[in-house]
mmCIF file of C-alpha atoms (C1' of nucleotides) in Angstrom:
data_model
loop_
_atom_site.group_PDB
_atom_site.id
_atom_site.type_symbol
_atom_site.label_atom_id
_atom_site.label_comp_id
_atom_site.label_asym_id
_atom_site.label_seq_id
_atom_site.Cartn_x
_atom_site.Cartn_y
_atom_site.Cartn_z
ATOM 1 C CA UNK H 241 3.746 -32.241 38.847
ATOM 2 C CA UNK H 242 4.813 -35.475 37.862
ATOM 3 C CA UNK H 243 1.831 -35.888 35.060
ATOM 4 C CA UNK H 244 2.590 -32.483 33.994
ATOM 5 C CA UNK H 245 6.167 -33.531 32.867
ATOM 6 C CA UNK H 246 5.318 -36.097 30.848
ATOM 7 C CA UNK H 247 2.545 -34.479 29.244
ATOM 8 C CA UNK H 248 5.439 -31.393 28.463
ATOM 9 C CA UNK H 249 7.647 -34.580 27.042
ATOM 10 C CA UNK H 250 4.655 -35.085 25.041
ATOM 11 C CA UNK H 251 4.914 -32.214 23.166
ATOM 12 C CA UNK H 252 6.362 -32.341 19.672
ATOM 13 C CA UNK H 253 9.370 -29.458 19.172
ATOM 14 C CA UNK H 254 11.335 -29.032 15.718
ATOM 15 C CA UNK H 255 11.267 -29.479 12.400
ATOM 16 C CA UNK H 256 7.843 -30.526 11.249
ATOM 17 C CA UNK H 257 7.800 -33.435 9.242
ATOM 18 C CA UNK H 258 5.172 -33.978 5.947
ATOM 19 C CA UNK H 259 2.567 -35.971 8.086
ATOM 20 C CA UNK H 260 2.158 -33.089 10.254
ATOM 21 C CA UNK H 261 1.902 -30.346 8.041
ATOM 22 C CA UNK H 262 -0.866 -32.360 5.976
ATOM 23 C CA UNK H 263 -2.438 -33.249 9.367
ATOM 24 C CA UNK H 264 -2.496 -29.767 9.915
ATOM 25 C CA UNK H 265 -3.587 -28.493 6.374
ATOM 26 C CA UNK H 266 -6.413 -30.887 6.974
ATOM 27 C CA UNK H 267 -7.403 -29.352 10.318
ATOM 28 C CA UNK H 268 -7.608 -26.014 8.833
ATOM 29 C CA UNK H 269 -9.243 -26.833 5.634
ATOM 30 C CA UNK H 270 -12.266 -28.171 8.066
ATOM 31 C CA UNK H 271 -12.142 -25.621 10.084
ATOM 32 C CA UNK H 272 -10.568 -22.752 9.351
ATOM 33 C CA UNK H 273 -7.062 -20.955 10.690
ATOM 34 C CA UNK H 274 -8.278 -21.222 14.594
ATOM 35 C CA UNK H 275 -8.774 -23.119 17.130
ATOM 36 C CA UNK H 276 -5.744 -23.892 17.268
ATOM 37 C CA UNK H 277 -5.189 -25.686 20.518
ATOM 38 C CA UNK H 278 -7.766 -28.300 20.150
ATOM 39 C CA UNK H 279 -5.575 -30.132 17.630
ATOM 40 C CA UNK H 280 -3.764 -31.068 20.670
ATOM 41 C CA UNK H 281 -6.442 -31.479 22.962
ATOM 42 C CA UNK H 282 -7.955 -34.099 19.783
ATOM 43 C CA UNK H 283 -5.052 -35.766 19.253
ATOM 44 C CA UNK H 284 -4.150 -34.779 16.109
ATOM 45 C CA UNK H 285 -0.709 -33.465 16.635
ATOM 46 C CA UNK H 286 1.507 -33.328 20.026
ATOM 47 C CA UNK H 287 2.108 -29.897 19.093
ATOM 48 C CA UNK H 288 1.064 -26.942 20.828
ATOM 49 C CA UNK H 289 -0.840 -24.603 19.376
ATOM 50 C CA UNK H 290 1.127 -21.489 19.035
ATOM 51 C CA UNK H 291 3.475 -23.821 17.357
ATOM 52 C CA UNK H 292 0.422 -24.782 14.964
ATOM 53 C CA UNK H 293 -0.728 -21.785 13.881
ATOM 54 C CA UNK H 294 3.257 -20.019 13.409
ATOM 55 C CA UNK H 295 3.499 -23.341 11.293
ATOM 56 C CA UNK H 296 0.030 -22.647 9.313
ATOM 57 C CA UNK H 297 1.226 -18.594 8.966
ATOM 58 C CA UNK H 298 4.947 -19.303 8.245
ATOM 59 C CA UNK H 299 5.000 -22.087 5.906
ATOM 60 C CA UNK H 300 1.617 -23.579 4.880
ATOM 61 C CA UNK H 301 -1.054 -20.708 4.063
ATOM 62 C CA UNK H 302 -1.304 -20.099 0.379
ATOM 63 C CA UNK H 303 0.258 -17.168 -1.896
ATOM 64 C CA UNK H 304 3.209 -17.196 0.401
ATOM 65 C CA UNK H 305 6.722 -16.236 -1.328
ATOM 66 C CA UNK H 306 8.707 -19.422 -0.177
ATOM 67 C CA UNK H 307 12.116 -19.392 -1.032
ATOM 68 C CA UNK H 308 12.242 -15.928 -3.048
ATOM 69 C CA UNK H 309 14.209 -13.472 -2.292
ATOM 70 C CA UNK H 310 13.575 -9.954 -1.468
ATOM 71 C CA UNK H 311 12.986 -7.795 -4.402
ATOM 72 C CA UNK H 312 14.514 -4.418 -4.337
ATOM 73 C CA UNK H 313 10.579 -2.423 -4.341
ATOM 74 C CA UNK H 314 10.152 -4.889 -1.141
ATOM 75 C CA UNK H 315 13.466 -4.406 0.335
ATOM 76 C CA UNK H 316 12.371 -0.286 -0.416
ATOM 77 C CA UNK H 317 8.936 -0.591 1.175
ATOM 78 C CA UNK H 318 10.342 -3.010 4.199
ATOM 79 C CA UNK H 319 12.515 -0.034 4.872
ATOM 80 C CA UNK H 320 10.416 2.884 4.351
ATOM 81 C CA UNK H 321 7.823 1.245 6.858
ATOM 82 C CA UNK H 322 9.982 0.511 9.279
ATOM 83 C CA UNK H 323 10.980 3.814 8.993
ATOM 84 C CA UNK H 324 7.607 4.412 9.721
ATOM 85 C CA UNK H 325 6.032 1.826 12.146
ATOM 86 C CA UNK H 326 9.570 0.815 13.913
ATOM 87 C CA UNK H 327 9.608 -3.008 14.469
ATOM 88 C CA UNK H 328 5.928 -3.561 13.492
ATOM 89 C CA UNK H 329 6.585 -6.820 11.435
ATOM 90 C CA UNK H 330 3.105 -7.700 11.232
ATOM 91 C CA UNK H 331 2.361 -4.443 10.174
ATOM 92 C CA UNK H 332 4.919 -4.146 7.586
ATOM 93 C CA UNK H 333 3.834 -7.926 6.188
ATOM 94 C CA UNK H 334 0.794 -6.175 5.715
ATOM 95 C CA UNK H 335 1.833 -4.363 2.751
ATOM 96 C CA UNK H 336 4.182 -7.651 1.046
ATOM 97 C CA UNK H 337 1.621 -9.266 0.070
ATOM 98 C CA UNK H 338 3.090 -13.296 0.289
ATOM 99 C CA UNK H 339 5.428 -12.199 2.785
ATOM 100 C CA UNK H 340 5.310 -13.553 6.808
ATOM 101 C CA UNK H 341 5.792 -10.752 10.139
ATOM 102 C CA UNK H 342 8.828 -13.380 10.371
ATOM 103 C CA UNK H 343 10.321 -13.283 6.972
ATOM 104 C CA UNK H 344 10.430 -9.512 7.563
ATOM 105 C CA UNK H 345 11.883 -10.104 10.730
ATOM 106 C CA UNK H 346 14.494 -12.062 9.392
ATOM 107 C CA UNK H 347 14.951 -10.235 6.767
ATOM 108 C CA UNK H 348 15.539 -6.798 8.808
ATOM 109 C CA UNK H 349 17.592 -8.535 11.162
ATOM 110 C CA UNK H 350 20.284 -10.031 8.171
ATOM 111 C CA UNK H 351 20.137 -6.286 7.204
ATOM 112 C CA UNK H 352 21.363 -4.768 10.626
ATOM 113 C CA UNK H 353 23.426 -7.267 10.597
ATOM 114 C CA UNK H 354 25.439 -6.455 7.458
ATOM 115 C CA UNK H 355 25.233 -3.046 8.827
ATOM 116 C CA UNK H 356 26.878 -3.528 12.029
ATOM 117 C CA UNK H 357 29.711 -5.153 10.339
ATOM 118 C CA UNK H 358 30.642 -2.780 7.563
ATOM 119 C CA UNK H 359 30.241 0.041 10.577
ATOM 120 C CA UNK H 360 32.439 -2.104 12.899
ATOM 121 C CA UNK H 361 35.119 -2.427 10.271
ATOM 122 C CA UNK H 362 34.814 1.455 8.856
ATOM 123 C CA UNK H 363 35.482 2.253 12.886
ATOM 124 C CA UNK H 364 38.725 0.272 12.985
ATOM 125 C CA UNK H 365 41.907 1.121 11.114
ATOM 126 C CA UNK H 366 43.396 -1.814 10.923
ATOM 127 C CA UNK H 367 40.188 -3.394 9.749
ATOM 128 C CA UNK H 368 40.522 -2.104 6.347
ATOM 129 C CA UNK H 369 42.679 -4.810 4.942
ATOM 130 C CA UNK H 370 40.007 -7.413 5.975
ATOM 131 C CA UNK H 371 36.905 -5.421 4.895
ATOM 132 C CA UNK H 372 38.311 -5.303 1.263
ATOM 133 C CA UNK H 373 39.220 -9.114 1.556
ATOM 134 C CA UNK H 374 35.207 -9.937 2.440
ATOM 135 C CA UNK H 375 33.538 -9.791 -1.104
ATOM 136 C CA UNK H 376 30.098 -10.119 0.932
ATOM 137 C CA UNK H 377 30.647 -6.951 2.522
ATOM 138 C CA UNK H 378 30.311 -4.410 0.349
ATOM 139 C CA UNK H 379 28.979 -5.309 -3.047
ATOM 140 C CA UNK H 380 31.278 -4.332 -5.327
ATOM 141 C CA UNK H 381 33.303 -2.490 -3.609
ATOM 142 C CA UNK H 382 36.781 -4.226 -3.555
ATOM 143 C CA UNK H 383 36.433 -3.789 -7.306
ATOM 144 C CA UNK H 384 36.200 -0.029 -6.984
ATOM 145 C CA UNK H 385 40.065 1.033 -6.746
ATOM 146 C CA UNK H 386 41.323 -1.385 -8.999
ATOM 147 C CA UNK H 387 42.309 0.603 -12.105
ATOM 148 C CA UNK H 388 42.249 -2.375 -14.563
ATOM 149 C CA UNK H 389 39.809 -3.285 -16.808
ATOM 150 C CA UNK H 390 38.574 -6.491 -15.957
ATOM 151 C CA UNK H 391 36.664 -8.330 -18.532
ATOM 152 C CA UNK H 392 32.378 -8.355 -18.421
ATOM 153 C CA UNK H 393 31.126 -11.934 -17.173
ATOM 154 C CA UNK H 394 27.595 -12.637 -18.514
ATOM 155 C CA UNK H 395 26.609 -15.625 -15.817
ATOM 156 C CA UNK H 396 25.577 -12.993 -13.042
ATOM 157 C CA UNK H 397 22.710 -11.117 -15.667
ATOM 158 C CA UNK H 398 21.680 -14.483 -16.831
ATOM 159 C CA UNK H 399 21.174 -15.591 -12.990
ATOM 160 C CA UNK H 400 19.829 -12.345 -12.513
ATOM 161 C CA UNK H 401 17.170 -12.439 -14.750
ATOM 162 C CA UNK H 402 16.357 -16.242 -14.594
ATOM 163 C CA UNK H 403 16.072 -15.703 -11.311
ATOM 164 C CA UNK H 404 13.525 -12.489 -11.349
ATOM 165 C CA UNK H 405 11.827 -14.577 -13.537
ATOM 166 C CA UNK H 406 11.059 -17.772 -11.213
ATOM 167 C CA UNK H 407 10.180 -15.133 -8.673
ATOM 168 C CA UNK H 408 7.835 -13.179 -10.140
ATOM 169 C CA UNK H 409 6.017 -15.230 -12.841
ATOM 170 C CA UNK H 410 5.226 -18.059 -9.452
ATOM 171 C CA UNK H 411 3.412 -15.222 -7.598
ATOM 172 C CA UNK H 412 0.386 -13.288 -8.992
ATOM 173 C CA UNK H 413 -0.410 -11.202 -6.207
ATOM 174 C CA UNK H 414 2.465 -8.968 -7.263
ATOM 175 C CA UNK H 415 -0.427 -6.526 -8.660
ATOM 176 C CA UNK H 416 -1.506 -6.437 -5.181
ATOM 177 C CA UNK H 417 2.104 -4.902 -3.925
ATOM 178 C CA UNK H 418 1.901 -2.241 -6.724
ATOM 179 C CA UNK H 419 -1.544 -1.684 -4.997
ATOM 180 C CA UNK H 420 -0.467 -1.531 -1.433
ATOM 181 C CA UNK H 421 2.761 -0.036 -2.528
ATOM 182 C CA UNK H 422 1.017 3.184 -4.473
ATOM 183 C CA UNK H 423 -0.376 4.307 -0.903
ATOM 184 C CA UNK H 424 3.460 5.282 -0.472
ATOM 185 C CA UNK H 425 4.377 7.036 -4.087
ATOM 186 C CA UNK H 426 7.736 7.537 -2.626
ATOM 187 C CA UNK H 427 8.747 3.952 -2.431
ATOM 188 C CA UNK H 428 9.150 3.442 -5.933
ATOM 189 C CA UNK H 429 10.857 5.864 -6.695
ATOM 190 C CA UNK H 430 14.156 5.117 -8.776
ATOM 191 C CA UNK H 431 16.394 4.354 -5.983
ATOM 192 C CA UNK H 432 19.226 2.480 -5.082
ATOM 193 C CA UNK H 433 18.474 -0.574 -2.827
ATOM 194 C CA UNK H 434 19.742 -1.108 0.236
ATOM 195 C CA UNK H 435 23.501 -2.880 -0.503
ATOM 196 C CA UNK H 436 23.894 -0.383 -3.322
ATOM 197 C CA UNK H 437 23.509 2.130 -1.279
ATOM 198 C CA UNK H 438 26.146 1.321 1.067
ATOM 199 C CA UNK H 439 28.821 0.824 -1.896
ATOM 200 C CA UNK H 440 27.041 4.428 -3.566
ATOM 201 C CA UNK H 441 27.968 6.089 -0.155
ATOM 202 C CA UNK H 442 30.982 5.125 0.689
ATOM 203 C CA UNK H 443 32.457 6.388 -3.111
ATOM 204 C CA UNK H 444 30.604 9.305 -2.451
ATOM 205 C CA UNK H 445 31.768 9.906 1.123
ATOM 206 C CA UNK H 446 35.284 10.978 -0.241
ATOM 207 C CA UNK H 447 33.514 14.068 -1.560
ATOM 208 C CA UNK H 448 33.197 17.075 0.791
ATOM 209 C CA UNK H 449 28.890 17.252 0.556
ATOM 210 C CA UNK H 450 28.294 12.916 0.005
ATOM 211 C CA UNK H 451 24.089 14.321 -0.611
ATOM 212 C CA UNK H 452 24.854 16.234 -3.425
ATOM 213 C CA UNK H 453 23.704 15.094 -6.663
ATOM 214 C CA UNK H 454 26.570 15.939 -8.476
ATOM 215 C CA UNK H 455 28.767 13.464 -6.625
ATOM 216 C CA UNK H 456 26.153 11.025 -7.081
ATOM 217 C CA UNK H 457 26.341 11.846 -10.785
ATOM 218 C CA UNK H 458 30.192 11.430 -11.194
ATOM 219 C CA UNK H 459 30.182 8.348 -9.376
ATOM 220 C CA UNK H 460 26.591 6.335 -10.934
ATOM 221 C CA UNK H 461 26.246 8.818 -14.042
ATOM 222 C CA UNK H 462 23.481 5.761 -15.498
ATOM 223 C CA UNK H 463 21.387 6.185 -12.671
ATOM 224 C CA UNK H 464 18.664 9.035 -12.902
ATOM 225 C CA UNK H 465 18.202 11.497 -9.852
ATOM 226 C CA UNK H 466 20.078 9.326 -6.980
ATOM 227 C CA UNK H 467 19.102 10.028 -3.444
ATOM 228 C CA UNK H 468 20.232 8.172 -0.294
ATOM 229 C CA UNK H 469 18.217 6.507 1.202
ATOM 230 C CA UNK H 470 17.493 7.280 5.209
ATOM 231 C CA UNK H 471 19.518 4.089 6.029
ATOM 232 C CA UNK H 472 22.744 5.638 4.081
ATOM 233 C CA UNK H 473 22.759 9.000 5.545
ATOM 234 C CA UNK H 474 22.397 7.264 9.149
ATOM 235 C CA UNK H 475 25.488 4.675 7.938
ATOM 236 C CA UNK H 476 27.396 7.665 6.324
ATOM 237 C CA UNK H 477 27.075 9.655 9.455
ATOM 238 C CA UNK H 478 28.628 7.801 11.168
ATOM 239 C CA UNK H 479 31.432 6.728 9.079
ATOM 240 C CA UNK H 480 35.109 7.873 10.157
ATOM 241 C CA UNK H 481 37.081 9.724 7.295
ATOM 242 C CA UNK H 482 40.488 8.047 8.199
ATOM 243 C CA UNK H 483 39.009 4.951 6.845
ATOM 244 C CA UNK H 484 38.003 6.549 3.911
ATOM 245 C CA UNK H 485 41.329 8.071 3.167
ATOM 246 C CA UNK H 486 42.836 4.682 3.953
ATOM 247 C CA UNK H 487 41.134 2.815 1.307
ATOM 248 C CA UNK H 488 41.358 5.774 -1.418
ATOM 249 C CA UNK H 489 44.550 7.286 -0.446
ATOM 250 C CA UNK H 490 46.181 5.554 -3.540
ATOM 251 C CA UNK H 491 43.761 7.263 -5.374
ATOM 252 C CA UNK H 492 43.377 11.057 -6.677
ATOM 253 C CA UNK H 493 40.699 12.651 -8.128
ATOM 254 C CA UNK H 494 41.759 16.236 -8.806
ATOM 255 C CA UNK H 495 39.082 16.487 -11.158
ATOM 256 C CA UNK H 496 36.407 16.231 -8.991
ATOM 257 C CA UNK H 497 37.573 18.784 -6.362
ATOM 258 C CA UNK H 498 37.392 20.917 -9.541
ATOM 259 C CA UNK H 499 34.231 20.623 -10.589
ATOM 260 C CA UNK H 500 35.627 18.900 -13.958
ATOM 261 C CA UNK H 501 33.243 16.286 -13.603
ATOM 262 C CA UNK H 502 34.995 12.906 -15.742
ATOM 263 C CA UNK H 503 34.315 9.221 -15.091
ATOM 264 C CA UNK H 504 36.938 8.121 -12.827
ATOM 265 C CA UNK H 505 37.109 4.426 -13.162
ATOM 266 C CA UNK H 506 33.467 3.347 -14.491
ATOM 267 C CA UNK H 507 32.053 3.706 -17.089
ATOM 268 C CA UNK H 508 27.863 4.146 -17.413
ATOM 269 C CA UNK H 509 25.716 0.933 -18.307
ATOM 270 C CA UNK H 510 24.497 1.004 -22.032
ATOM 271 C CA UNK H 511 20.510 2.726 -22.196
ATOM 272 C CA UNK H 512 19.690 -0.772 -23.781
ATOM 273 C CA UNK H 513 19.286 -2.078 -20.227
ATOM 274 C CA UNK H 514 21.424 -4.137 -18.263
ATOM 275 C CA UNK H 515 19.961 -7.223 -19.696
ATOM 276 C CA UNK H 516 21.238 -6.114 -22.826
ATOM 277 C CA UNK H 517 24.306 -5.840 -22.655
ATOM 278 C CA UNK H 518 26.897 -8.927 -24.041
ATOM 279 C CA UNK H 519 29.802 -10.261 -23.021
ATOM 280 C CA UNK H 520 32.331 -7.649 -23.800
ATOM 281 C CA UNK H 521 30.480 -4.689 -24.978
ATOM 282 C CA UNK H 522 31.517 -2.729 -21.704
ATOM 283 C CA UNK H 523 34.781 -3.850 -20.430
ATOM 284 C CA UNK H 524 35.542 -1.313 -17.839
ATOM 285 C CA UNK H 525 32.882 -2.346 -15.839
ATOM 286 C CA UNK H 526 34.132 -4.803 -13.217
ATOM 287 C CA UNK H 527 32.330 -8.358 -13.230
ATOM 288 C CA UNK H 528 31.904 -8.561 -9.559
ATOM 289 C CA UNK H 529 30.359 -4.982 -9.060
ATOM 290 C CA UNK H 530 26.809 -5.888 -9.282
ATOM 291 C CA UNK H 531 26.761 -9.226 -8.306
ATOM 292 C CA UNK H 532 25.143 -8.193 -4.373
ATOM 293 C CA UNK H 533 22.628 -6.247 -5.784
ATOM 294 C CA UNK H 534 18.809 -8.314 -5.974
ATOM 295 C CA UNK H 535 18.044 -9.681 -9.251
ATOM 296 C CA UNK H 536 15.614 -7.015 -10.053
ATOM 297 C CA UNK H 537 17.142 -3.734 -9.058
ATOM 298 C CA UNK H 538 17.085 -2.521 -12.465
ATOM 299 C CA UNK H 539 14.059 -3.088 -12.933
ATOM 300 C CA UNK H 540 13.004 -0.016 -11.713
ATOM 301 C CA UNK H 541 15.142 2.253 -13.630
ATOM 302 C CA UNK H 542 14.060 3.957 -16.588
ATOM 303 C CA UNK H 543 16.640 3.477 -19.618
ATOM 304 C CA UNK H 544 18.721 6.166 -20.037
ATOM 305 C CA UNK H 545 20.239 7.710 -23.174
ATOM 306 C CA UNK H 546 23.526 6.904 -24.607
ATOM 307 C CA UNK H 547 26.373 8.402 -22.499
ATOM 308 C CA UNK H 548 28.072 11.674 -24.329
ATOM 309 C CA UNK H 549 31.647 10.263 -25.056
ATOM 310 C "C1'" DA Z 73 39.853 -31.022 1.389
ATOM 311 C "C1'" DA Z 74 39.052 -29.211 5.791
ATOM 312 C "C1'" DA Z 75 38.105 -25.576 8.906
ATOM 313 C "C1'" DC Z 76 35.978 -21.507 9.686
ATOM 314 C "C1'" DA Z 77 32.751 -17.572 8.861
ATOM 315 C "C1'" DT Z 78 28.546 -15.836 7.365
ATOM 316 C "C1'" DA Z 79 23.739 -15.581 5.650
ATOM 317 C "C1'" DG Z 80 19.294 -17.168 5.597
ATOM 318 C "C1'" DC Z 81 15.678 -19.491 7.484
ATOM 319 C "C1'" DA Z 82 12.597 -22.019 10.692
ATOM 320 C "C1'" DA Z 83 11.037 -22.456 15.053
ATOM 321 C "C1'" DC Z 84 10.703 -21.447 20.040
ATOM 322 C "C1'" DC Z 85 9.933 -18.330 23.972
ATOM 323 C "C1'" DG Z 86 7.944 -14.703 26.716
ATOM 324 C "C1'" DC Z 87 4.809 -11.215 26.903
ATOM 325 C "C1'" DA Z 88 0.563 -8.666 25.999
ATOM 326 C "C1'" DA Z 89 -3.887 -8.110 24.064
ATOM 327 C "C1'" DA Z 90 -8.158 -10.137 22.842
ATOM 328 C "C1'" DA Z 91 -11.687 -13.406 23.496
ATOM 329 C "C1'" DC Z 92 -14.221 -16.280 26.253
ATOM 330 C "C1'" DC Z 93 -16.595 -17.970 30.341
ATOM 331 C "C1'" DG V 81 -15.639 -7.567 36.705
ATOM 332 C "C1'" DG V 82 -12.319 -10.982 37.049
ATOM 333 C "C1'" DG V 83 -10.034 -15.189 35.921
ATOM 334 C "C1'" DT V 84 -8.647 -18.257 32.245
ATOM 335 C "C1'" DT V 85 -7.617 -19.435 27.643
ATOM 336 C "C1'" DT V 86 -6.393 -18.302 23.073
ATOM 337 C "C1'" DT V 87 -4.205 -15.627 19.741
ATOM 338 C "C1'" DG V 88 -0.761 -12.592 17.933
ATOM 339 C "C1'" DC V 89 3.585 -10.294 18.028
ATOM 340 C "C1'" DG V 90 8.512 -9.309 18.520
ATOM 341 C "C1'" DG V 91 12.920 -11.049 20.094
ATOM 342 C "C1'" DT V 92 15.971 -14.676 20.056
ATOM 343 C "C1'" DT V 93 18.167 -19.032 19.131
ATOM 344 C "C1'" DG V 94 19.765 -22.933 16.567
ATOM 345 C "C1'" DC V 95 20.418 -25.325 12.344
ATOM 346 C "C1'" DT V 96 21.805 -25.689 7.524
ATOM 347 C "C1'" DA V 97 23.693 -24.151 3.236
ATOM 348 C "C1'" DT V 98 27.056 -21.524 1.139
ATOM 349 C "C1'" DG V 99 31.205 -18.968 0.682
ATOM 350 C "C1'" DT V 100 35.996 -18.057 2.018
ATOM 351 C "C1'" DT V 101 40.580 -19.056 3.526
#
DNA sequence: AAACATAGCAACCGCAAAACC
DNA sequence: GGGTTTTGCGGTTGCTATGTT
């Protein structure tokens, strides 16, 4: 009992510091990723070897995607799968190629997350004043009612793309995603991700049928055959209209009850591509509204002609 | 500037399946 | 075939960075 405790004191726990994780690279460049538990028993490390080898997966294997965030196609394919699979993390890493079962994991679980909390404060009445004063929320969406014009920052598309860039450029097994990913045709299609699709439903909720295309069109006229995603129609299900008619009451659409289908306080992005726009050249479109959505969301969206004015 | 809230990430734990003896 | 060890997975926790008030 009493040599058991102190070999359990033994045992390293936390952060792993440089020495280790070379000590450990070295361990698996002789020998491969196994045998894990006789870098303990050899001395090596005072780690355990479930601790090793979550280490070696996690953080030191090659190809991983350290530090990059989600792109929208993964955040689609993560969501589709689990869809799928249920919580089958592994199973789901499978297909994001550079991605952990844990990054997933995490991933998912900062999703629900969000979730839970715009749910929580769609349920509550008097929640409405805080929800609009939490720009995390909803992306974009304290912008929405606001009837100004507020002026067009360029920082986020610079970020944006600078951003995509690092990402992508660092990690050449993207080809092998597009592989995976073409197993599942209906992934890539030109969807919202997920936070857009939150802010796309809960404009769209105010109409009487929040599925139907032509709401989608009034609302996001630049983007091409929008669907909700499974996610959505669960959220928007569940939404209460009260809180709906809280946050819009101020606001009238007669238009759009009668089918005479105008732009109600956006305007479309220009078919050059969001990328090509400059500072200025589309000044109804508030500065904050995109700035939740992934760095590459429009990357998957065909341009689209000029808007009819 | 400080306090608080939130998001993201890394790591641990318990359990189950697989592998080994 | 059964016991033990190893490996893998999913859930959870704790820490840190960042944003907000």
């Amino acid at each position: 009992m009493e040599g058991r405790r102190v070999e359990m004191s033994q045992i390293r726990k936390g952060p792993w510091k440089a020495e280790e994780d070379e000590m450990l690279i070295n361990h698996v460049n002789k020998h491969g990723p196994r045998d894990w538990s006789s870098i303990r028993s050899k001395g090596l490390l005072q780690r355990t070897g479930k601790s090793c080898r979550l280490r070696w997966v996690n953080k030191l294997r090659s190809n991983l995607k350290n530090g990059c965030k989600f792109t929208a196609e993964e955040e689609r394919v993560v969501i589709e799968l689990q869809a799928e699979f249920g919580n089958k993390w592994a199973k789901i890493a499978t297909y994001l190629p550079g991605r952990t079962d844990n990054d997933v994991k995490n991933f998912w679980s900062s999703r629900q997350k969000r979730l839970a909390r715009i749910l929580q404060n769609s349920g509550t009445p008097s929640s409405s004043s805080k929800l609009l004063k939490t720009k995390k929320e909803i992306p974009g969406f304290h912008d929405v009612p606001v009837m100004e014009a507020p002026k067009l920052s360029s920082s986020m598309e610079e970020l944006s793309h600078s951003k995509a860039q690092s990402c992508s450029s660092s990690h050449l097994d993207n080809t092998q995603t597009i592989t995976k990913v073409e197993q599942f045709p209906e992934l890539v299609n030109p969807q919202l991700n997920t936070d857009a699709n939150i802010a796309q439903l809960e404009l769209m909720s105010r109409g009487k049928n929040p599925y139907a295309e032509t709401q989608s069109q009034v609302f996001f006229p630049w983007i091409p055959h929008l669907t909700l995603s499974l996610e959505s129609q669960e959220l928007l299900a569940k939404l209460e209209d009260h809180y709906f008619s809280q946050v819009f009451a101020p606001m009238d659409f007669p238009e759009l009850d009668s089918g005479n289908v105008e732009q109600p306080f956006l305007e479309p992005v220009r078919s050059s591509g969001f990328g090509a726009k400059e500072e200025g050249d589309n000044p109804t479109i508030p500065d904050t509204f995109f700035h939740d959505f992934p760095a590459d969301i429009f990357d998957q969206m065909e341009p689209l002609p000029s808007p009819l004015v």
